[in-house]
Amino acid sequence: MVYKRGNNWYYNARKLPTGKRVVKSAGPSKRAAQQLEAESERQFADFKAGLYNPIVEERVRPIGEHVESFFEAMEIGSLNNGRGAPCDEYVETNRNRLANMLNHMGAETLADLTAEKLNGFLLDLTNGGVVSVRSQRKLRPASTKTRNDYGVLAAQFGDWLVRQKRLGESPFADFQRTSTSGREVRKRIKLRIDDIRKLAYASPERAMVYWVAAFTGLRRRELLDLRWGQIHLEEERPYLTTNASVSKNGKAQVLPLIPSLAKKLADEKLTQAKRASKVISPDDLVLPQMPRDSHLLPVLVRSDAEAAGIATTQLDGSRLDFHSLRGSCATILMNDVGVAPEMVRRIMRHSALSITMKHYVGMDEGDLFDAVKDIEIDCSGFVATQSTSTDIAELSQSTREKHG
C-alpha cells in the first residue's frame, strides 16, 4: 500500500531474496509509487518461481549506472567503515581513476569485468600505457603506491557490487597489493628559502602562488579553492582555515600565518581590489591566477624553476613538481627556521611524525654539519692516568667479590 508523507509518496518494496518489505520513496508522484510497488511484487513472485535472477539483470545494465550508484554511496560515507563522508577531492580522484580503469578495459557492462583485464590494466598503468579519460593524454608511469591505490579501488568496487546483489562474486577479489617495503616513493626536490625567492622573482604572475604554497603547506586543490573568507589578517595572530570539503582528511583546521606572508596577502588583497575596482568579497579566490589544469601546473613550475636557475632533476632521481612545494614548506620550517618537529607535523596536518620526517623534510650533508657546528661540550676535568686506571680496576674487582 502506498502512502504520502509531506510532499513525497512512499511504497513497500520487496527485498530479494528474503521478500522482506522495506519502505522506499517514489518522489511526488502517487502513480510512480503504485507502479514501483507492483513491479517489486512481480519481481519477487518471479524470483520465487525461479523466473527472475536479479544478478543476470544487473550484468547487462550499462556500467555507467553502477558507477554512479557506487559514487553516490561513497559520497555519503557508506563505503568508509563508519569514518564519515570523504572529502570532495578524494571522491573526484577515485571517480577519475575508475573511469580510466573501465575505459582501458573496454568495460560496457559488468560482464566485461575480469581479473585478467584488471591485471593487464595495472601492468599498462605501471608502464605508462594508460590514457586519461579526462585529459586524453597518457598518464606517466605509476608508482607502486599508485598502482596499489587503483587495485584497491577496483576491489572496493567489486565488493560493493556483490553487497548490492549486482554480482554473485567479485572479479577483483584476488587482487593483492604489491609491497612498497624497500621501494622509494616518488622522490621530490625540496626547495629552500632562497630557492622560493628566486622562483617568485622569475615568475611575477605566479609569485603569490609560490609564496602561499611554500609557507602554508596547502595542497593543490586547497590552494585552488582558497577564498578570502578563509584568510584572517585582522587578528593579532593572523591565520587561515582550511576547507573541509577539499582537505585530504575531510576536516577544517586552523593554520597560523607567518607575519611576512600575512603582509604579502594583505598587499595582494589590496592589489586585487584595485585591479577589479571593487571590494573583495569573502567568496573571491585568493589565487585566481593559479592554473586549474593539473597537467599544466607541473610544467609551469619546472619552466619557472629553469628560468630561475633551479635544478628540476637530481642525480638520485628526485624531480621538481608542484607538490614539491609542500615538502619545501616542511623543510624550510624545520631546517631553515628551526621549528620543532612536532609543530611542523601539526602544520603539515600529518597523522604521524614519521610521515613528516620520512617523506617531507629534506636534509643534506650541509644540514648535518650545521646541526653540530655550534655545540659546545666541556670535555676537560678528567684525565686518565696510571693511578686512576689502577684505582678503577681495584674498585671493579672489589665490587665483583662483594656481589660474588
GROMACS .gro file of C-alpha atoms in nm:
model
  404
    1MET     CA    1   0.000   0.000   0.000
    2VAL     CA    2   0.135   0.343  -0.094
    3TYR     CA    3   0.105   0.648   0.128
    4LYS     CA    4   0.203   1.012   0.133
    5ARG     CA    5   0.424   1.187   0.385
    6GLY     CA    6   0.500   1.552   0.332
    7ASN     CA    7   0.549   1.610  -0.041
    8ASN     CA    8   0.659   1.254  -0.125
    9TRP     CA    9   0.484   0.923  -0.187
   10TYR     CA   10   0.621   0.601  -0.040
   11TYR     CA   11   0.573   0.234  -0.126
   12ASN     CA   12   0.666  -0.109   0.012
   13ALA     CA   13   0.937  -0.282  -0.191
   14ARG     CA   14   1.025  -0.649  -0.163
   15LYS     CA   15   1.389  -0.715  -0.075
   16LEU     CA   16   1.542  -1.012  -0.256
   17PRO     CA   17   1.597  -1.292  -0.179
   18THR     CA   18   1.410  -1.280   0.157
   19GLY     CA   19   1.100  -1.093   0.041
   20LYS     CA   20   1.119  -0.859   0.339
   21ARG     CA   21   0.926  -0.536   0.281
   22VAL     CA   22   1.122  -0.210   0.300
   23VAL     CA   23   0.981   0.141   0.261
   24LYS     CA   24   1.113   0.344  -0.032
   25SER     CA   25   1.038   0.690  -0.166
   26ALA     CA   26   0.893   0.740  -0.514
   27GLY     CA   27   0.906   1.118  -0.508
   28PRO     CA   28   0.599   1.340  -0.553
   29SER     CA   29   0.410   1.100  -0.786
   30LYS     CA   30   0.147   0.865  -0.642
   31ARG     CA   31   0.124   0.677  -0.972
   32ALA     CA   32   0.500   0.615  -0.973
   33ALA     CA   33   0.478   0.475  -0.621
   34GLN     CA   34   0.199   0.237  -0.723
   35GLN     CA   35   0.389   0.120  -1.032
   36LEU     CA   36   0.713   0.066  -0.839
   37GLU     CA   37   0.535  -0.133  -0.569
   38ALA     CA   38   0.361  -0.351  -0.830
   39GLU     CA   39   0.689  -0.409  -1.013
   40SER     CA   40   0.860  -0.506  -0.689
   41GLU     CA   41   0.585  -0.758  -0.610
   42ARG     CA   42   0.607  -0.901  -0.962
   43GLN     CA   43   0.986  -0.945  -0.938
   44PHE     CA   44   0.953  -1.120  -0.602
   45ALA     CA   45   0.687  -1.356  -0.738
   46ASP     CA   46   0.905  -1.432  -1.043
   47PHE     CA   47   1.206  -1.488  -0.817
   48LYS     CA   48   1.014  -1.741  -0.604
   49ALA     CA   49   0.904  -1.918  -0.921
   50GLY     CA   50   1.261  -1.929  -1.050
   51LEU     CA   51   1.182  -1.693  -1.338
   52TYR     CA   52   1.387  -1.391  -1.226
   53ASN     CA   53   1.758  -1.367  -1.141
   54PRO     CA   54   1.850  -1.011  -1.036
   55ILE     CA   55   2.219  -1.073  -1.094
   56VAL     CA   56   2.160  -1.167  -1.457
   57GLU     CA   57   1.957  -0.848  -1.499
   58GLU     CA   58   2.228  -0.636  -1.340
   59ARG     CA   59   2.507  -0.781  -1.555
   60VAL     CA   60   2.358  -0.636  -1.875
   61ARG     CA   61   2.284  -0.288  -1.746
   62PRO     CA   62   2.517  -0.010  -1.872
   63ILE     CA   63   2.814   0.001  -1.638
   64GLY     CA   64   2.782   0.379  -1.600
   65GLU     CA   65   2.464   0.326  -1.396
   66HIS     CA   66   2.651   0.108  -1.147
   67VAL     CA   67   2.938   0.357  -1.130
   68GLU     CA   68   2.704   0.645  -1.044
   69SER     CA   69   2.539   0.444  -0.765
   70PHE     CA   70   2.882   0.342  -0.634
   71PHE     CA   71   2.998   0.703  -0.605
   72GLU     CA   72   2.669   0.813  -0.452
   73ALA     CA   73   2.740   0.559  -0.178
   74MET     CA   74   3.098   0.684  -0.149
   75GLU     CA   75   2.992   1.048  -0.120
   76ILE     CA   76   2.763   0.983   0.177
   77GLY     CA   77   3.030   0.776   0.353
   78SER     CA   78   2.864   0.433   0.341
   79LEU     CA   79   3.187   0.281   0.199
   80ASN     CA   80   3.409   0.441   0.462
   81ASN     CA   81   3.374   0.192   0.751
   82GLY     CA   82   3.192   0.440   0.974
   83ARG     CA   83   3.456   0.713   0.939
   84GLY     CA   84   3.213   0.958   0.777
   85ALA     CA   85   3.193   1.106   0.430
   86PRO     CA   86   3.526   1.159   0.247
   87CYS     CA   87   3.630   1.496   0.108
   88ASP     CA   88   3.530   1.604  -0.243
   89GLU     CA   89   3.887   1.568  -0.369
   90TYR     CA   90   3.902   1.203  -0.263
   91VAL     CA   91   3.576   1.123  -0.442
   92GLU     CA   92   3.679   1.312  -0.757
   93THR     CA   93   4.020   1.143  -0.768
   94ASN     CA   94   3.862   0.799  -0.742
   95ARG     CA   95   3.595   0.887  -0.997
   96ASN     CA   96   3.868   0.976  -1.249
   97ARG     CA   97   4.067   0.663  -1.165
   98LEU     CA   98   3.771   0.428  -1.207
   99ALA     CA   99   3.686   0.599  -1.537
  100ASN     CA  100   4.045   0.542  -1.659
  101MET     CA  101   4.031   0.180  -1.549
  102LEU     CA  102   3.696   0.092  -1.708
  103ASN     CA  103   3.780   0.278  -2.028
  104HIS     CA  104   4.110   0.089  -2.063
  105MET     CA  105   3.931  -0.242  -2.000
  106GLY     CA  106   3.667  -0.157  -2.260
  107ALA     CA  107   3.402  -0.236  -1.996
  108GLU     CA  108   3.047  -0.154  -2.106
  109THR     CA  109   2.862  -0.390  -1.867
  110LEU     CA  110   2.952  -0.586  -1.554
  111ALA     CA  111   3.004  -0.891  -1.774
  112ASP     CA  112   3.316  -0.721  -1.912
  113LEU     CA  113   3.490  -0.708  -1.571
  114THR     CA  114   3.753  -0.980  -1.527
  115ALA     CA  115   4.065  -1.034  -1.318
  116GLU     CA  116   4.271  -1.069  -1.637
  117LYS     CA  117   4.162  -0.728  -1.759
  118LEU     CA  118   4.246  -0.570  -1.423
  119ASN     CA  119   4.594  -0.725  -1.427
  120GLY     CA  120   4.650  -0.603  -1.783
  121PHE     CA  121   4.539  -0.255  -1.686
  122LEU     CA  122   4.770  -0.242  -1.382
  123LEU     CA  123   5.064  -0.357  -1.594
  124ASP     CA  124   4.996  -0.089  -1.856
  125LEU     CA  125   4.949   0.168  -1.579
  126THR     CA  126   5.293   0.087  -1.439
  127ASN     CA  127   5.449   0.115  -1.786
  128GLY     CA  128   5.281   0.443  -1.879
  129GLY     CA  129   5.041   0.293  -2.132
  130VAL     CA  130   4.710   0.424  -1.992
  131VAL     CA  131   4.528   0.725  -2.137
  132SER     CA  132   4.343   0.963  -1.904
  133VAL     CA  133   3.973   0.989  -1.991
  134ARG     CA  134   3.964   1.348  -1.870
  135SER     CA  135   4.270   1.492  -2.046
  136GLN     CA  136   4.304   1.237  -2.330
  137ARG     CA  137   4.676   1.223  -2.257
  138LYS     CA  138   4.888   0.932  -2.144
  139LEU     CA  139   4.940   0.906  -1.771
  140ARG     CA  140   5.301   0.893  -1.658
  141PRO     CA  141   5.423   0.553  -1.535
  142ALA     CA  142   5.262   0.486  -1.198
  143SER     CA  143   5.450   0.428  -0.876
  144THR     CA  144   5.386   0.113  -0.673
  145LYS     CA  145   5.166   0.311  -0.435
  146THR     CA  146   4.952   0.449  -0.719
  147ARG     CA  147   4.920   0.101  -0.868
  148ASN     CA  148   4.802  -0.027  -0.530
  149ASP     CA  149   4.553   0.259  -0.500
  150TYR     CA  150   4.397   0.167  -0.835
  151GLY     CA  151   4.381  -0.201  -0.738
  152VAL     CA  152   4.222  -0.125  -0.401
  153LEU     CA  153   3.961   0.091  -0.575
  154ALA     CA  154   3.880  -0.195  -0.816
  155ALA     CA  155   3.846  -0.438  -0.524
  156GLN     CA  156   3.624  -0.191  -0.337
  157PHE     CA  157   3.401  -0.152  -0.645
  158GLY     CA  158   3.379  -0.530  -0.684
  159ASP     CA  159   3.293  -0.585  -0.316
  160TRP     CA  160   3.022  -0.318  -0.334
  161LEU     CA  161   2.869  -0.483  -0.641
  162VAL     CA  162   2.846  -0.813  -0.450
  163ARG     CA  163   2.693  -0.650  -0.140
  164GLN     CA  164   2.435  -0.480  -0.359
  165LYS     CA  165   2.345  -0.815  -0.521
  166ARG     CA  166   2.462  -0.688  -0.860
  167LEU     CA  167   2.725  -0.960  -0.894
  168GLY     CA  168   2.745  -1.305  -0.743
  169GLU     CA  169   3.119  -1.273  -0.676
  170SER     CA  170   3.377  -1.001  -0.727
  171PRO     CA  171   3.608  -1.046  -1.028
  172PHE     CA  172   3.871  -0.848  -0.836
  173ALA     CA  173   3.857  -1.041  -0.508
  174ASP     CA  174   4.205  -1.188  -0.560
  175PHE     CA  175   4.381  -0.853  -0.603
  176GLN     CA  176   4.697  -0.836  -0.394
  177ARG     CA  177   4.883  -0.519  -0.308
  178THR     CA  178   5.244  -0.501  -0.419
  179SER     CA  179   5.473  -0.445  -0.122
  180THR     CA  180   5.625  -0.097  -0.107
  181SER     CA  181   5.883  -0.206   0.151
  182GLY     CA  182   6.226  -0.105   0.030
  183ARG     CA  183   6.078   0.087  -0.262
  184GLU     CA  184   6.127   0.461  -0.285
  185VAL     CA  185   5.810   0.662  -0.320
  186ARG     CA  186   5.838   0.926  -0.593
  187LYS     CA  187   6.128   1.148  -0.487
  188ARG     CA  188   6.068   1.519  -0.492
  189ILE     CA  189   6.313   1.805  -0.466
  190LYS     CA  190   6.271   2.019  -0.155
  191LEU     CA  191   6.343   2.387  -0.210
  192ARG     CA  192   6.491   2.623   0.049
  193ILE     CA  193   6.406   2.986   0.127
  194ASP     CA  194   6.647   3.129  -0.131
  195ASP     CA  195   6.502   2.897  -0.397
  196ILE     CA  196   6.148   3.020  -0.326
  197ARG     CA  197   6.267   3.380  -0.359
  198LYS     CA  198   6.426   3.300  -0.697
  199LEU     CA  199   6.116   3.115  -0.814
  200ALA     CA  200   5.886   3.403  -0.719
  201TYR     CA  201   6.118   3.659  -0.882
  202ALA     CA  202   6.137   3.458  -1.206
  203SER     CA  203   5.757   3.443  -1.236
  204PRO     CA  204   5.580   3.756  -1.103
  205GLU     CA  205   5.247   3.623  -1.234
  206ARG     CA  206   5.266   3.313  -1.012
  207ALA     CA  207   5.481   3.457  -0.732
  208MET     CA  208   5.191   3.468  -0.485
  209VAL     CA  209   5.106   3.107  -0.561
  210TYR     CA  210   5.461   3.002  -0.473
  211TRP     CA  211   5.474   3.210  -0.155
  212VAL     CA  212   5.145   3.075  -0.020
  213ALA     CA  213   5.220   2.713  -0.119
  214ALA     CA  214   5.571   2.714   0.030
  215PHE     CA  215   5.478   2.883   0.359
  216THR     CA  216   5.145   2.715   0.438
  217GLY     CA  217   5.195   2.362   0.302
  218LEU     CA  218   4.847   2.366   0.146
  219ARG     CA  219   4.780   2.107  -0.125
  220ARG     CA  220   4.696   2.194  -0.485
  221ARG     CA  221   4.319   2.155  -0.451
  222GLU     CA  222   4.320   2.353  -0.126
  223LEU     CA  223   4.507   2.637  -0.294
  224LEU     CA  224   4.276   2.636  -0.596
  225ASP     CA  225   3.972   2.669  -0.370
  226LEU     CA  226   4.126   2.911  -0.117
  227ARG     CA  227   3.889   3.208  -0.056
  228TRP     CA  228   3.949   3.538   0.116
  229GLY     CA  229   3.689   3.441   0.375
  230GLN     CA  230   3.934   3.175   0.496
  231ILE     CA  231   4.214   3.430   0.547
  232HIS     CA  232   4.201   3.618   0.879
  233LEU     CA  233   4.452   3.902   0.856
  234GLU     CA  234   4.282   4.139   1.101
  235GLU     CA  235   4.359   3.917   1.401
  236GLU     CA  236   4.652   3.983   1.633
  237ARG     CA  237   4.790   3.647   1.519
  238PRO     CA  238   4.684   3.603   1.154
  239TYR     CA  239   4.567   3.260   1.041
  240LEU     CA  240   4.378   3.073   0.772
  241THR     CA  241   4.120   2.797   0.794
  242THR     CA  242   4.124   2.501   0.558
  243ASN     CA  243   3.811   2.398   0.369
  244ALA     CA  244   3.690   2.056   0.489
  245SER     CA  245   3.538   1.973   0.150
  246VAL     CA  246   3.878   1.973  -0.024
  247SER     CA  247   4.107   1.876   0.265
  248LYS     CA  248   4.257   1.529   0.241
  249ASN     CA  249   4.129   1.427   0.585
  250GLY     CA  250   3.791   1.596   0.536
  251LYS     CA  251   3.843   1.830   0.834
  252ALA     CA  252   3.857   2.208   0.864
  253GLN     CA  253   4.168   2.318   1.053
  254VAL     CA  254   4.334   2.640   1.162
  255LEU     CA  255   4.683   2.718   1.029
  256PRO     CA  256   4.891   3.011   1.158
  257LEU     CA  257   5.035   3.252   0.903
  258ILE     CA  258   5.392   3.373   0.935
  259PRO     CA  259   5.396   3.756   0.960
  260SER     CA  260   5.577   3.815   0.630
  261LEU     CA  261   5.324   3.601   0.440
  262ALA     CA  262   5.034   3.775   0.614
  263LYS     CA  263   5.173   4.108   0.494
  264LYS     CA  264   5.208   3.978   0.137
  265LEU     CA  265   4.849   3.854   0.148
  266ALA     CA  266   4.726   4.192   0.273
  267ASP     CA  267   4.908   4.364  -0.013
  268GLU     CA  268   4.768   4.110  -0.262
  269LYS     CA  269   4.414   4.175  -0.141
  270LEU     CA  270   4.456   4.548  -0.199
  271THR     CA  271   4.606   4.485  -0.543
  272GLN     CA  272   4.314   4.262  -0.644
  273ALA     CA  273   4.063   4.521  -0.520
  274LYS     CA  274   4.227   4.797  -0.725
  275ARG     CA  275   4.253   4.575  -1.032
  276ALA     CA  276   3.885   4.477  -1.013
  277SER     CA  277   3.767   4.821  -0.891
  278LYS     CA  278   3.557   4.659  -0.620
  279VAL     CA  279   3.566   4.546  -0.260
  280ILE     CA  280   3.698   4.191  -0.232
  281SER     CA  281   3.428   3.957  -0.102
  282PRO     CA  282   3.483   3.653   0.126
  283ASP     CA  283   3.393   3.425  -0.167
  284ASP     CA  284   3.658   3.566  -0.403
  285LEU     CA  285   3.953   3.340  -0.481
  286VAL     CA  286   4.285   3.425  -0.320
  287LEU     CA  287   4.484   3.281  -0.613
  288PRO     CA  288   4.272   3.328  -0.928
  289GLN     CA  289   4.591   3.324  -1.138
  290MET     CA  290   4.671   2.965  -1.039
  291PRO     CA  291   4.629   2.726  -1.338
  292ARG     CA  292   4.347   2.478  -1.276
  293ASP     CA  293   4.486   2.219  -1.518
  294SER     CA  294   4.671   1.962  -1.303
  295HIS     CA  295   4.886   1.863  -1.603
  296LEU     CA  296   4.985   2.219  -1.690
  297LEU     CA  297   5.085   2.320  -1.338
  298PRO     CA  298   5.399   2.100  -1.301
  299VAL     CA  299   5.511   2.207  -1.648
  300LEU     CA  300   5.490   2.574  -1.545
  301VAL     CA  301   5.668   2.506  -1.216
  302ARG     CA  302   5.960   2.341  -1.394
  303SER     CA  303   5.969   2.617  -1.656
  304ASP     CA  304   5.979   2.887  -1.387
  305ALA     CA  305   6.247   2.694  -1.195
  306GLU     CA  306   6.466   2.666  -1.503
  307ALA     CA  307   6.426   3.040  -1.562
  308ALA     CA  308   6.534   3.097  -1.201
  309GLY     CA  309   6.839   2.869  -1.237
  310ILE     CA  310   6.695   2.599  -1.009
  311ALA     CA  311   6.761   2.234  -1.095
  312THR     CA  312   6.443   2.040  -1.178
  313THR     CA  313   6.605   1.695  -1.151
  314GLN     CA  314   6.880   1.549  -0.934
  315LEU     CA  315   7.115   1.253  -0.962
  316ASP     CA  316   6.915   1.048  -0.710
  317GLY     CA  317   6.608   1.070  -0.936
  318SER     CA  318   6.433   1.347  -0.744
  319ARG     CA  319   6.212   1.572  -0.955
  320LEU     CA  320   6.057   1.912  -0.904
  321ASP     CA  321   5.679   1.940  -0.936
  322PHE     CA  322   5.410   2.144  -0.768
  323HIS     CA  323   5.375   1.907  -0.472
  324SER     CA  324   5.745   1.970  -0.406
  325LEU     CA  325   5.635   2.299  -0.251
  326ARG     CA  326   5.458   2.113   0.028
  327GLY     CA  327   5.778   1.925   0.114
  328SER     CA  328   5.964   2.254   0.082
  329CYS     CA  329   5.737   2.403   0.349
  330ALA     CA  330   5.828   2.129   0.599
  331THR     CA  331   6.197   2.152   0.510
  332ILE     CA  332   6.212   2.531   0.544
  333LEU     CA  333   6.023   2.533   0.875
  334MET     CA  334   6.242   2.267   1.034
  335ASN     CA  335   6.587   2.322   0.880
  336ASP     CA  336   6.592   2.691   0.785
  337VAL     CA  337   6.375   2.837   1.060
  338GLY     CA  338   6.421   2.583   1.340
  339VAL     CA  339   6.057   2.498   1.417
  340ALA     CA  340   6.022   2.192   1.641
  341PRO     CA  341   5.940   1.868   1.453
  342GLU     CA  342   5.605   1.815   1.630
  343MET     CA  343   5.496   2.169   1.538
  344VAL     CA  344   5.590   2.104   1.176
  345ARG     CA  345   5.384   1.785   1.180
  346ARG     CA  346   5.081   1.977   1.301
  347ILE     CA  347   5.124   2.249   1.040
  348MET     CA  348   5.154   1.983   0.770
  349ARG     CA  349   4.847   1.807   0.919
  350HIS     CA  350   5.007   1.464   0.917
  351SER     CA  351   4.874   1.185   1.138
  352ALA     CA  352   5.224   1.076   1.243
  353LEU     CA  353   5.560   1.249   1.277
  354SER     CA  354   5.723   0.963   1.085
  355ILE     CA  355   5.535   1.072   0.769
  356THR     CA  356   5.666   1.427   0.803
  357MET     CA  357   6.025   1.322   0.867
  358LYS     CA  358   6.048   1.041   0.609
  359HIS     CA  359   5.870   1.197   0.312
  360TYR     CA  360   5.857   1.575   0.357
  361VAL     CA  361   6.165   1.704   0.536
  362GLY     CA  362   6.471   1.715   0.313
  363MET     CA  363   6.820   1.706   0.466
  364ASP     CA  364   7.158   1.721   0.301
  365GLU     CA  365   7.513   1.693   0.430
  366GLY     CA  366   7.522   2.066   0.500
  367ASP     CA  367   7.226   2.036   0.736
  368LEU     CA  368   7.409   1.766   0.934
  369PHE     CA  369   7.719   1.982   0.978
  370ASP     CA  370   7.506   2.286   1.066
  371ALA     CA  371   7.334   2.081   1.336
  372VAL     CA  372   7.657   2.018   1.529
  373LYS     CA  373   7.878   2.316   1.446
  374ASP     CA  374   7.761   2.532   1.741
  375ILE     CA  375   7.754   2.253   2.001
  376GLU     CA  376   8.000   2.323   2.284
  377ILE     CA  377   8.072   2.048   2.538
  378ASP     CA  378   8.329   2.086   2.815
  379CYS     CA  379   8.539   1.771   2.788
  380SER     CA  380   8.802   1.884   3.044
  381GLY     CA  381   8.817   1.783   3.411
  382PHE     CA  382   8.910   1.418   3.386
  383VAL     CA  383   9.240   1.284   3.255
  384ALA     CA  384   9.307   0.912   3.285
  385THR     CA  385   9.642   0.837   3.448
  386GLN     CA  386   9.805   0.510   3.550
  387SER     CA  387   9.696   0.558   3.912
  388THR     CA  388   9.334   0.631   3.826
  389SER     CA  389   9.327   0.332   3.593
  390THR     CA  390   9.462   0.111   3.876
  391ASP     CA  391   9.205   0.254   4.119
  392ILE     CA  392   8.924   0.178   3.876
  393ALA     CA  393   9.049  -0.179   3.826
  394GLU     CA  394   9.069  -0.236   4.204
  395LEU     CA  395   8.719  -0.092   4.254
  396SER     CA  396   8.579  -0.321   3.987
  397GLN     CA  397   8.748  -0.623   4.147
  398SER     CA  398   8.611  -0.543   4.496
  399THR     CA  399   8.263  -0.493   4.353
  400ARG     CA  400   8.274  -0.836   4.187
  401GLU     CA  401   8.388  -1.000   4.510
  402LYS     CA  402   8.114  -0.825   4.709
  403HIS     CA  403   7.837  -0.946   4.479
  404GLY     CA  404   8.015  -1.277   4.432
   0.00000   0.00000   0.00000
